[in-house]
Amino acid sequence: MYQDLAQQGLRESATFDRATIHAIQRAAETGVYDIRGWGAKRRLPHFDDLLFLGASMSRYPLEGYRERCGTDVVLGDRNATHPLHLDTPVTIAGMSFGALSAQAKEALGRGASEAGTSTTTGDGGMTPEERDQSKQLVYQYLPSRYGMNPDDLRKADAIEVVLGQGAKPGGGGMLLGQKITERVAEMRTLPVGIDQRSACRHPDWTGPDDLEIKIRELREITDWEKPVYVKIGASRTYYDVKLAVQAGADVVVVDGMQGGTAATQEVFIEHVGVPTLAAVPQAVRALQELGVHRRVQLIVSGGIRGGADLAKCMALGADAVAIGTAALIALGDNHPRYDAAYRELGSAAGYFDDYQDGRDPAGITTQDEALAAGLDPVAGGRRLANFIRVMTMEAQTIARACGKSHLTHLEPEDLVALTIEAAAMARVPLAGTDWIPGSGL
C-alpha cells in the first residue's frame, strides 16, 4: 500500500513519521504518557561501528586449536576476602522476580551456573528458586528496598548497590499492577494489583560521603567477605565512576542507555542517558586516572548482544559484561513460535512490546501461573548456557586473531572506527587513518 502512495508522489515526513503521529494521537486521546518495557528502539552509536584489526604481518595471530586464550576473571578482590571467580567475563544483569517469573529466575541461575558465571537478583528480593540454582549470586541493594533482607545479603556472593539504570538514569523503575501478585506483593510489602513505582534515589543517603558509610555498613553485615559493586546508569560517567571508587566500590557496573527495563516512561527510554559505547572510555579513563584500572573491575552492560560486543568492551578496558535482554531472548522470549500469541497482545514476535503487560506467552516476563508454567527452567537454562559459551568462544576467536592469549589483553590499539562519531566516542582511530577526533592529533 505504501509503495502505491509513493508512486502517487506522497512522501512520509522523517520528523513526523507514522510512529510519531501515532504517539501524538495516543497522547491526545488518553492524556497520559506512554509506559513500556524493553529499551531504546531508535538507532544509536553502538559497537557495530567498531572493527578489529586482525593480525597478519606486523602482529602474529594465535593458532585456535593449539594456543590457549584465557577467559577467566576475578571480580571484587580489592577489599573482599571472597571475590568472585568466573570462568567467563559474561555475567547476568539484575532482573527482578516480579518483572520476570520465578521459572525465568530459576532458568537464569541454572544457565549462569552451567556456564561458570554469576547472576543477579534485581529489585524485589531473592527467591529460593534463584538462590538454589545459582552458584554465584549477586544481591542488588536498590533505592526501593523492596524485599530487602539482611539474611539474604549474607546468603549472596556479592552485593550490588544500584544508583541508576541505563534505560532510566535518574528515574525509578515501575512494575505494573497486573504483575503484583500475592507472592510479589508479600515480598515487596505492597498491595496486590496496584502499580508500583520504585524510588529514584536511596532514602538514607544524599551523596558520595554517605555512600562510603553505607558500603562500610554492608561490609560489616557480611563480615567483609562479599565484594561490593556500585551500579550507575551511564550519564555523567567519568565523575560517577570516580565517586564510586572513592566511596569504596570493589567493582563498578556501568549500564548504557541501550539497557532494558521492565517498565518506565518511553520518554526516559529514548531520551535520557548516553550510549554504552560512549560510556565505556569515560569509565576507563576515570579508573586509570585514579590508578585502579583492573584493580577495581569494570562491568559494562546495556545492549550487549554477542561475542563481538564482548570483545570490543574488553578491548576498550572492561573486565566483564552483563547481559539482560540477550539472556531473556536466549531463554526463549519473543520466539517466532509465539508470534500468533504476541499478535493477540497487539505486538509481534521480535518487537518486545509486551514486557510491561505481564501476559508473555513464553512464560518469562509474566506472573501468570499458567503462562509461567510453560517455561521449562532446565531447558531454558541450557539454552542460556549455550549462548554464553558461544559468546565466549566468539570473543576468543577475535582475541586470537589479534594475537592475544587472554581476553583482557585486548586493547584500544586493536580497534578502528567506521564513523567519526564512533571514533570520537571510543577514542580509537577512524579506519584508514591515524586520526582520533578530538585528540588534537
Short mmCIF file of C-alpha atoms in Angstrom, two decimals:
data_model
loop_
_atom_site.label_atom_id
_atom_site.label_comp_id
_atom_site.label_asym_id
_atom_site.label_seq_id
_atom_site.Cartn_x
_atom_site.Cartn_y
_atom_site.Cartn_z
CA MET A 1 0.00 0.00 0.00
CA TYR A 2 2.74 2.44 0.96
CA GLN A 3 4.53 1.77 -2.34
CA ASP A 4 1.34 2.83 -4.14
CA LEU A 5 1.28 6.05 -2.12
CA ALA A 6 4.89 6.77 -3.07
CA GLN A 7 4.02 6.25 -6.71
CA GLN A 8 1.36 8.94 -6.27
CA GLY A 9 4.09 11.36 -5.17
CA LEU A 10 3.28 11.15 -1.45
CA ARG A 11 6.28 11.23 0.84
CA GLU A 12 6.38 10.46 4.56
CA SER A 13 7.95 13.03 6.89
CA ALA A 14 11.19 11.96 8.54
CA THR A 15 10.33 14.13 11.54
CA PHE A 16 6.66 13.19 11.80
CA ASP A 17 6.76 9.56 10.71
CA ARG A 18 3.82 7.22 11.32
CA ALA A 19 5.06 6.11 14.74
CA THR A 20 5.43 9.73 15.88
CA ILE A 21 1.99 10.65 14.58
CA HIS A 22 0.51 7.64 16.38
CA ALA A 23 2.22 8.68 19.65
CA ILE A 24 0.79 12.20 19.39
CA GLN A 25 -2.67 10.84 18.66
CA ARG A 26 -2.50 8.38 21.56
CA ALA A 27 -1.38 11.12 23.99
CA ALA A 28 -4.13 13.44 22.77
CA GLU A 29 -6.78 10.78 23.22
CA THR A 30 -5.69 9.45 26.63
CA GLY A 31 -3.97 12.36 28.39
CA VAL A 32 -1.29 10.05 29.86
CA TYR A 33 2.28 9.35 28.88
CA ASP A 34 3.30 6.01 27.40
CA ILE A 35 4.83 3.35 29.63
CA ARG A 36 6.60 0.36 28.16
CA GLY A 37 9.38 -2.10 28.80
CA TRP A 38 12.48 -3.25 26.91
CA GLY A 39 14.87 -0.47 25.83
CA ALA A 40 15.64 2.22 23.28
CA LYS A 41 14.47 1.35 19.79
CA ARG A 42 15.99 4.18 17.81
CA ARG A 43 19.39 3.89 16.14
CA LEU A 44 22.22 4.82 18.48
CA PRO A 45 26.01 4.66 18.09
CA HIS A 46 26.94 1.13 19.09
CA PHE A 47 29.70 -1.45 18.90
CA ASP A 48 28.85 -2.27 15.28
CA ASP A 49 30.63 0.99 14.45
CA LEU A 50 33.97 -0.54 15.56
CA LEU A 51 36.14 -3.12 13.80
CA PHE A 52 39.09 -5.22 14.96
CA LEU A 53 42.48 -5.17 13.26
CA GLY A 54 43.32 -8.84 12.88
CA ALA A 55 46.96 -9.91 12.88
CA SER A 56 48.89 -10.72 9.72
CA MET A 57 52.49 -9.46 9.40
CA SER A 58 53.05 -6.72 11.98
CA ARG A 59 51.12 -8.82 14.52
CA TYR A 60 51.00 -12.62 14.72
CA PRO A 61 47.74 -14.44 15.42
CA LEU A 62 47.40 -17.38 17.77
CA GLU A 63 46.51 -20.83 16.49
CA GLY A 64 42.95 -21.53 17.57
CA TYR A 65 43.31 -25.26 18.18
CA ARG A 66 46.67 -25.28 19.94
CA GLU A 67 47.29 -21.98 21.69
CA ARG A 68 45.30 -21.06 24.76
CA CYS A 69 43.22 -17.91 25.08
CA GLY A 70 42.09 -17.36 28.66
CA THR A 71 38.64 -16.09 29.60
CA ASP A 72 38.60 -16.30 33.41
CA VAL A 73 38.08 -13.19 35.53
CA VAL A 74 38.17 -12.34 39.23
CA LEU A 75 35.70 -9.72 40.42
CA GLY A 76 35.91 -7.89 43.72
CA ASP A 77 39.36 -8.67 45.08
CA ARG A 78 40.08 -5.08 46.13
CA ASN A 79 38.66 -5.46 49.65
CA ALA A 80 36.60 -8.64 49.88
CA THR A 81 38.06 -11.84 51.26
CA HIS A 82 35.83 -13.95 48.98
CA PRO A 83 35.89 -12.40 45.49
CA LEU A 84 34.01 -13.99 42.60
CA HIS A 85 35.99 -16.29 40.31
CA LEU A 86 34.25 -16.64 36.95
CA ASP A 87 35.11 -18.88 34.01
CA THR A 88 33.84 -16.28 31.55
CA PRO A 89 33.52 -12.48 31.65
CA VAL A 90 29.82 -12.72 30.69
CA THR A 91 27.55 -12.20 33.71
CA ILE A 92 23.76 -11.94 34.03
CA ALA A 93 22.38 -8.48 34.81
CA GLY A 94 19.88 -7.77 37.57
CA MET A 95 16.28 -8.53 36.60
CA SER A 96 13.68 -8.81 39.30
CA PHE A 97 11.29 -11.51 40.34
CA GLY A 98 8.13 -9.59 39.58
CA ALA A 99 9.31 -8.35 36.23
CA LEU A 100 10.24 -11.99 35.50
CA SER A 101 8.55 -15.21 36.53
CA ALA A 102 10.01 -17.49 39.18
CA GLN A 103 10.70 -20.04 36.42
CA ALA A 104 12.68 -17.44 34.46
CA LYS A 105 14.73 -16.51 37.52
CA GLU A 106 15.48 -20.18 38.13
CA ALA A 107 16.48 -20.63 34.48
CA LEU A 108 18.87 -17.66 34.70
CA GLY A 109 20.50 -19.21 37.74
CA ARG A 110 20.80 -22.59 36.09
CA GLY A 111 22.26 -21.16 32.90
CA ALA A 112 24.77 -18.94 34.67
CA SER A 113 25.92 -21.79 36.90
CA GLU A 114 26.33 -24.16 33.98
CA ALA A 115 28.41 -21.57 32.13
CA GLY A 116 30.55 -20.83 35.20
CA THR A 117 29.41 -17.27 35.83
CA SER A 118 27.19 -15.21 38.13
CA THR A 119 23.63 -13.95 38.02
CA THR A 120 21.96 -11.04 39.85
CA THR A 121 18.73 -10.73 41.83
CA GLY A 122 17.22 -7.43 40.65
CA ASP A 123 14.61 -5.37 42.54
CA GLY A 124 12.19 -7.18 44.84
CA GLY A 125 14.48 -9.52 46.76
CA MET A 126 15.90 -13.03 46.49
CA THR A 127 13.82 -16.08 45.62
CA PRO A 128 14.68 -19.60 46.79
CA GLU A 129 14.48 -20.80 43.16
CA GLU A 130 17.19 -18.37 42.15
CA ARG A 131 19.46 -18.88 45.17
CA ASP A 132 19.26 -22.66 44.97
CA GLN A 133 20.26 -22.77 41.30
CA SER A 134 22.91 -20.00 41.31
CA LYS A 135 26.42 -20.98 42.26
CA GLN A 136 27.37 -17.29 42.39
CA LEU A 137 24.57 -14.80 43.05
CA VAL A 138 24.86 -11.02 43.30
CA TYR A 139 22.28 -9.34 45.55
CA GLN A 140 21.05 -5.95 44.37
CA TYR A 141 20.60 -3.25 47.01
CA LEU A 142 18.20 -0.75 45.44
CA PRO A 143 16.58 2.56 46.42
CA SER A 144 13.19 0.89 46.80
CA ARG A 145 14.39 -1.57 49.48
CA TYR A 146 11.72 -3.94 48.14
CA GLY A 147 12.41 -7.40 49.51
CA MET A 148 15.47 -6.16 51.39
CA ASN A 149 16.57 -8.78 53.93
CA PRO A 150 19.92 -8.75 55.81
CA ASP A 151 19.86 -12.55 55.93
CA ASP A 152 19.65 -12.67 52.15
CA LEU A 153 22.56 -10.22 51.96
CA ARG A 154 24.63 -12.78 53.86
CA LYS A 155 23.43 -15.60 51.59
CA ALA A 156 24.61 -13.73 48.49
CA ASP A 157 28.09 -13.96 46.99
CA ALA A 158 28.33 -10.23 46.25
CA ILE A 159 26.28 -7.06 46.78
CA GLU A 160 25.45 -4.57 44.05
CA VAL A 161 24.45 -1.09 45.25
CA VAL A 162 22.26 0.25 42.44
CA LEU A 163 22.40 4.02 41.95
CA GLY A 164 20.99 4.06 38.43
CA GLN A 165 19.95 2.04 35.42
CA GLY A 166 20.93 2.71 31.83
CA ALA A 167 17.39 2.80 30.46
CA LYS A 168 16.35 5.39 33.05
CA PRO A 169 19.23 7.09 34.90
CA GLY A 170 17.74 9.47 37.44
CA GLY A 171 14.37 7.71 37.41
CA GLY A 172 12.81 4.91 39.41
CA GLY A 173 11.52 1.70 37.91
CA MET A 174 7.93 0.58 37.56
CA LEU A 175 6.08 -2.67 37.97
CA LEU A 176 2.51 -2.50 36.75
CA GLY A 177 -0.34 -3.83 38.84
CA GLN A 178 -1.01 -6.87 36.67
CA LYS A 179 2.36 -8.25 37.81
CA ILE A 180 1.78 -7.57 41.53
CA THR A 181 0.51 -11.00 42.57
CA GLU A 182 0.15 -12.13 46.16
CA ARG A 183 3.67 -13.55 46.23
CA VAL A 184 5.24 -10.43 44.66
CA ALA A 185 3.20 -8.18 46.96
CA GLU A 186 4.28 -10.11 50.04
CA MET A 187 7.96 -9.94 49.12
CA ARG A 188 7.77 -6.21 48.43
CA THR A 189 5.25 -5.28 51.16
CA LEU A 190 2.84 -3.86 48.60
CA PRO A 191 -0.90 -4.11 47.94
CA VAL A 192 -1.90 -6.71 45.36
CA GLY A 193 -2.71 -5.45 41.87
CA ILE A 194 -1.56 -1.84 42.35
CA ASP A 195 1.07 -0.22 40.13
CA GLN A 196 4.43 0.05 41.89
CA ARG A 197 6.89 2.88 41.27
CA SER A 198 10.37 2.49 42.75
CA ALA A 199 12.22 5.40 44.33
CA CYS A 200 14.78 7.16 42.14
CA ARG A 201 17.31 7.58 44.96
CA HIS A 202 18.29 5.82 48.16
CA PRO A 203 16.38 7.03 51.23
CA ASP A 204 19.27 7.05 53.68
CA TRP A 205 21.99 8.98 51.91
CA THR A 206 22.37 12.06 49.76
CA GLY A 207 25.91 11.91 48.37
CA PRO A 208 29.19 10.04 47.99
CA ASP A 209 30.25 10.52 51.61
CA ASP A 210 27.06 8.83 52.76
CA LEU A 211 27.62 6.08 50.19
CA GLU A 212 31.02 5.34 51.73
CA ILE A 213 29.33 4.89 55.10
CA LYS A 214 26.70 2.60 53.55
CA ILE A 215 29.33 0.44 51.82
CA ARG A 216 31.15 0.03 55.15
CA GLU A 217 27.86 -0.94 56.77
CA LEU A 218 27.26 -3.59 54.08
CA ARG A 219 30.78 -4.93 54.57
CA GLU A 220 30.23 -5.25 58.31
CA ILE A 221 26.92 -7.08 57.77
CA THR A 222 28.74 -9.61 55.59
CA ASP A 223 31.98 -9.81 57.65
CA TRP A 224 33.97 -8.16 54.83
CA GLU A 225 33.67 -11.35 52.79
CA LYS A 226 31.48 -10.17 49.91
CA PRO A 227 32.55 -7.84 47.09
CA VAL A 228 30.52 -4.64 46.88
CA TYR A 229 29.58 -3.43 43.41
CA VAL A 230 28.22 0.03 42.57
CA LYS A 231 25.99 0.25 39.51
CA ILE A 232 25.40 3.54 37.70
CA GLY A 233 23.27 4.46 34.73
CA ALA A 234 25.52 5.99 32.09
CA SER A 235 25.18 9.77 32.08
CA ARG A 236 27.98 11.71 33.82
CA THR A 237 30.02 8.53 33.76
CA TYR A 238 33.51 9.93 34.33
CA TYR A 239 32.58 11.68 37.58
CA ASP A 240 30.23 8.97 38.82
CA VAL A 241 32.88 6.26 38.44
CA LYS A 242 35.43 8.33 40.35
CA LEU A 243 32.99 8.91 43.19
CA ALA A 244 32.03 5.22 43.29
CA VAL A 245 35.68 4.18 43.58
CA GLN A 246 36.41 6.75 46.27
CA ALA A 247 33.37 5.52 48.21
CA GLY A 248 34.96 2.07 48.31
CA ALA A 249 33.45 0.08 45.43
CA ASP A 250 35.26 -3.14 44.56
CA VAL A 251 33.52 -3.31 41.17
CA VAL A 252 31.82 -0.58 39.12
CA VAL A 253 28.95 -1.51 36.80
CA VAL A 254 28.22 1.00 34.01
CA ASP A 255 24.87 0.50 32.28
CA GLY A 256 24.42 2.29 28.94
CA MET A 257 21.14 3.58 27.56
CA GLN A 258 20.62 0.54 25.32
CA GLY A 259 19.89 -1.41 28.50
CA GLY A 260 16.40 -2.73 29.05
CA THR A 261 13.77 -2.18 31.72
CA ALA A 262 10.62 -3.91 32.90
CA ALA A 263 8.61 -0.71 32.54
CA THR A 264 9.15 3.04 32.56
CA GLN A 265 8.15 6.13 30.63
CA GLU A 266 9.08 5.83 26.96
CA VAL A 267 10.45 9.38 27.02
CA PHE A 268 13.06 8.14 29.54
CA ILE A 269 13.99 5.11 27.47
CA GLU A 270 14.58 7.08 24.28
CA HIS A 271 15.92 10.43 25.54
CA VAL A 272 17.83 10.06 28.83
CA GLY A 273 21.38 8.75 29.27
CA VAL A 274 24.24 8.11 26.88
CA PRO A 275 25.02 5.14 24.62
CA THR A 276 27.07 2.31 26.07
CA LEU A 277 29.82 2.91 23.51
CA ALA A 278 30.28 6.47 24.74
CA ALA A 279 30.27 5.49 28.42
CA VAL A 280 32.98 2.80 28.44
CA PRO A 281 36.02 5.00 27.61
CA GLN A 282 34.88 7.59 30.16
CA ALA A 283 34.69 4.93 32.87
CA VAL A 284 38.10 3.51 31.94
CA ARG A 285 39.69 6.97 31.94
CA ALA A 286 38.34 7.62 35.42
CA LEU A 287 39.77 4.32 36.70
CA GLN A 288 43.13 4.96 35.04
CA GLU A 289 43.44 8.43 36.50
CA LEU A 290 42.79 7.01 39.96
CA GLY A 291 45.40 4.30 39.35
CA VAL A 292 42.92 1.47 39.94
CA HIS A 293 42.14 0.19 36.43
CA ARG A 294 41.92 -3.63 36.62
CA ARG A 295 42.19 -3.43 40.44
CA VAL A 296 38.66 -2.06 40.62
CA GLN A 297 36.91 -4.12 37.97
CA LEU A 298 34.58 -2.60 35.38
CA ILE A 299 31.45 -4.43 34.20
CA VAL A 300 29.70 -2.99 31.15
CA SER A 301 26.03 -3.58 30.35
CA GLY A 302 23.41 -2.12 28.04
CA GLY A 303 22.75 -3.71 24.67
CA ILE A 304 25.45 -6.41 24.75
CA ARG A 305 24.40 -8.93 22.08
CA GLY A 306 27.21 -11.35 21.31
CA GLY A 307 30.90 -12.20 21.31
CA ALA A 308 31.92 -9.24 19.16
CA ASP A 309 30.35 -6.80 21.62
CA LEU A 310 32.06 -8.63 24.48
CA ALA A 311 35.45 -8.45 22.77
CA LYS A 312 35.03 -4.74 21.96
CA CYS A 313 34.13 -3.94 25.56
CA MET A 314 37.20 -5.84 26.74
CA ALA A 315 39.39 -4.02 24.22
CA LEU A 316 38.10 -0.66 25.46
CA GLY A 317 39.07 -1.62 29.01
CA ALA A 318 36.20 -3.53 30.62
CA ASP A 319 36.79 -6.61 32.76
CA ALA A 320 33.40 -8.20 32.09
CA VAL A 321 29.98 -7.55 30.61
CA ALA A 322 26.45 -8.17 31.85
CA ILE A 323 23.63 -9.31 29.60
CA GLY A 324 19.92 -8.84 30.30
CA THR A 325 17.75 -8.62 27.20
CA ALA A 326 20.01 -11.05 25.32
CA ALA A 327 19.70 -13.52 28.21
CA LEU A 328 15.89 -13.38 28.04
CA ILE A 329 15.98 -13.93 24.28
CA ALA A 330 18.23 -16.95 24.89
CA LEU A 331 15.63 -18.32 27.33
CA GLY A 332 13.06 -18.11 24.54
CA ASP A 333 11.41 -14.72 24.94
CA ASN A 334 9.74 -13.32 21.80
CA HIS A 335 10.48 -16.50 19.88
CA PRO A 336 8.73 -16.79 16.49
CA ARG A 337 6.80 -19.84 17.69
CA TYR A 338 4.77 -17.47 19.89
CA ASP A 339 4.10 -14.95 17.13
CA ALA A 340 0.36 -15.55 16.95
CA ALA A 341 0.02 -15.09 20.71
CA TYR A 342 2.09 -11.89 20.65
CA ARG A 343 -0.12 -10.53 17.87
CA GLU A 344 -3.13 -11.09 20.08
CA LEU A 345 -1.44 -8.75 22.57
CA GLY A 346 -1.02 -6.07 19.90
CA SER A 347 2.65 -6.83 19.34
CA ALA A 348 4.55 -9.42 17.29
CA ALA A 349 7.47 -11.77 17.90
CA GLY A 350 10.68 -9.75 17.97
CA TYR A 351 9.05 -6.39 18.78
CA PHE A 352 9.16 -6.76 22.59
CA ASP A 353 6.16 -4.51 23.24
CA ASP A 354 4.74 -6.85 25.88
CA TYR A 355 7.31 -6.70 28.71
CA GLN A 356 5.21 -4.45 30.91
CA ASP A 357 1.87 -6.21 30.42
CA GLY A 358 2.56 -9.48 32.23
CA ARG A 359 0.97 -11.67 29.54
CA ASP A 360 4.12 -13.08 27.96
CA PRO A 361 3.21 -16.34 26.17
CA ALA A 362 6.83 -17.51 26.58
CA GLY A 363 6.31 -17.55 30.37
CA ILE A 364 9.23 -15.21 31.05
CA THR A 365 8.03 -11.65 31.70
CA THR A 366 4.84 -12.67 33.47
CA GLN A 367 3.40 -13.58 36.85
CA ASP A 368 0.51 -15.53 35.34
CA GLU A 369 1.00 -19.03 36.75
CA ALA A 370 -0.42 -20.78 33.70
CA LEU A 371 1.84 -18.86 31.31
CA ALA A 372 4.90 -19.16 33.55
CA ALA A 373 4.41 -22.93 33.74
CA GLY A 374 5.09 -23.06 30.00
CA LEU A 375 8.76 -22.22 30.59
CA ASP A 376 10.94 -25.21 31.44
CA PRO A 377 13.74 -23.80 33.66
CA VAL A 378 16.06 -26.69 32.86
CA ALA A 379 15.72 -26.31 29.09
CA GLY A 380 15.82 -22.52 29.35
CA GLY A 381 18.95 -22.65 31.47
CA ARG A 382 20.60 -24.97 28.96
CA ARG A 383 19.85 -22.52 26.13
CA LEU A 384 21.28 -19.63 28.14
CA ALA A 385 24.45 -21.57 28.96
CA ASN A 386 24.85 -22.43 25.27
CA PHE A 387 24.53 -18.74 24.37
CA ILE A 388 27.11 -17.66 26.96
CA ARG A 389 29.52 -20.31 25.72
CA VAL A 390 29.09 -19.15 22.13
CA MET A 391 29.66 -15.52 23.18
CA THR A 392 32.83 -16.52 24.96
CA MET A 393 34.15 -18.60 22.04
CA GLU A 394 33.40 -15.79 19.59
CA ALA A 395 35.39 -13.36 21.74
CA GLN A 396 38.24 -15.87 22.00
CA THR A 397 38.28 -16.21 18.21
CA ILE A 398 38.67 -12.46 17.86
CA ALA A 399 41.32 -12.25 20.58
CA ARG A 400 43.40 -14.99 18.96
CA ALA A 401 43.11 -13.24 15.60
CA CYS A 402 44.61 -10.17 17.29
CA GLY A 403 47.42 -12.26 18.79
CA LYS A 404 46.13 -12.15 22.37
CA SER A 405 46.35 -15.03 24.85
CA HIS A 406 43.64 -13.66 27.17
CA LEU A 407 40.53 -11.58 26.59
CA THR A 408 41.84 -8.94 29.00
CA HIS A 409 44.87 -8.46 26.73
CA LEU A 410 42.68 -6.88 24.04
CA GLU A 411 43.27 -3.13 23.90
CA PRO A 412 42.16 0.01 22.04
CA GLU A 413 45.12 -0.41 19.68
CA ASP A 414 43.27 -3.42 18.25
CA LEU A 415 40.30 -1.30 17.15
CA VAL A 416 39.35 1.20 14.48
CA ALA A 417 36.07 3.06 13.95
CA LEU A 418 33.85 3.23 10.90
CA THR A 419 32.34 6.63 11.69
CA ILE A 420 33.67 9.91 13.05
CA GLU A 421 31.15 9.71 15.89
CA ALA A 422 32.30 6.24 16.95
CA ALA A 423 35.96 7.24 16.69
CA ALA A 424 35.36 10.23 18.95
CA MET A 425 33.34 8.23 21.49
CA ALA A 426 35.58 5.17 21.64
CA ARG A 427 38.78 7.22 21.26
CA VAL A 428 40.17 4.95 18.56
CA PRO A 429 41.32 5.97 15.06
CA LEU A 430 38.96 6.35 12.15
CA ALA A 431 39.55 3.35 9.86
CA GLY A 432 42.28 4.00 7.31
CA THR A 433 43.71 6.96 9.26
CA ASP A 434 45.62 7.74 12.43
CA TRP A 435 43.04 10.38 13.40
CA ILE A 436 41.13 10.24 16.65
CA PRO A 437 38.60 13.09 16.60
CA GLY A 438 39.13 15.49 19.49
CA SER A 439 42.62 14.21 20.28
CA GLY A 440 44.42 17.07 18.53
CA LEU A 441 46.49 14.52 16.57
#
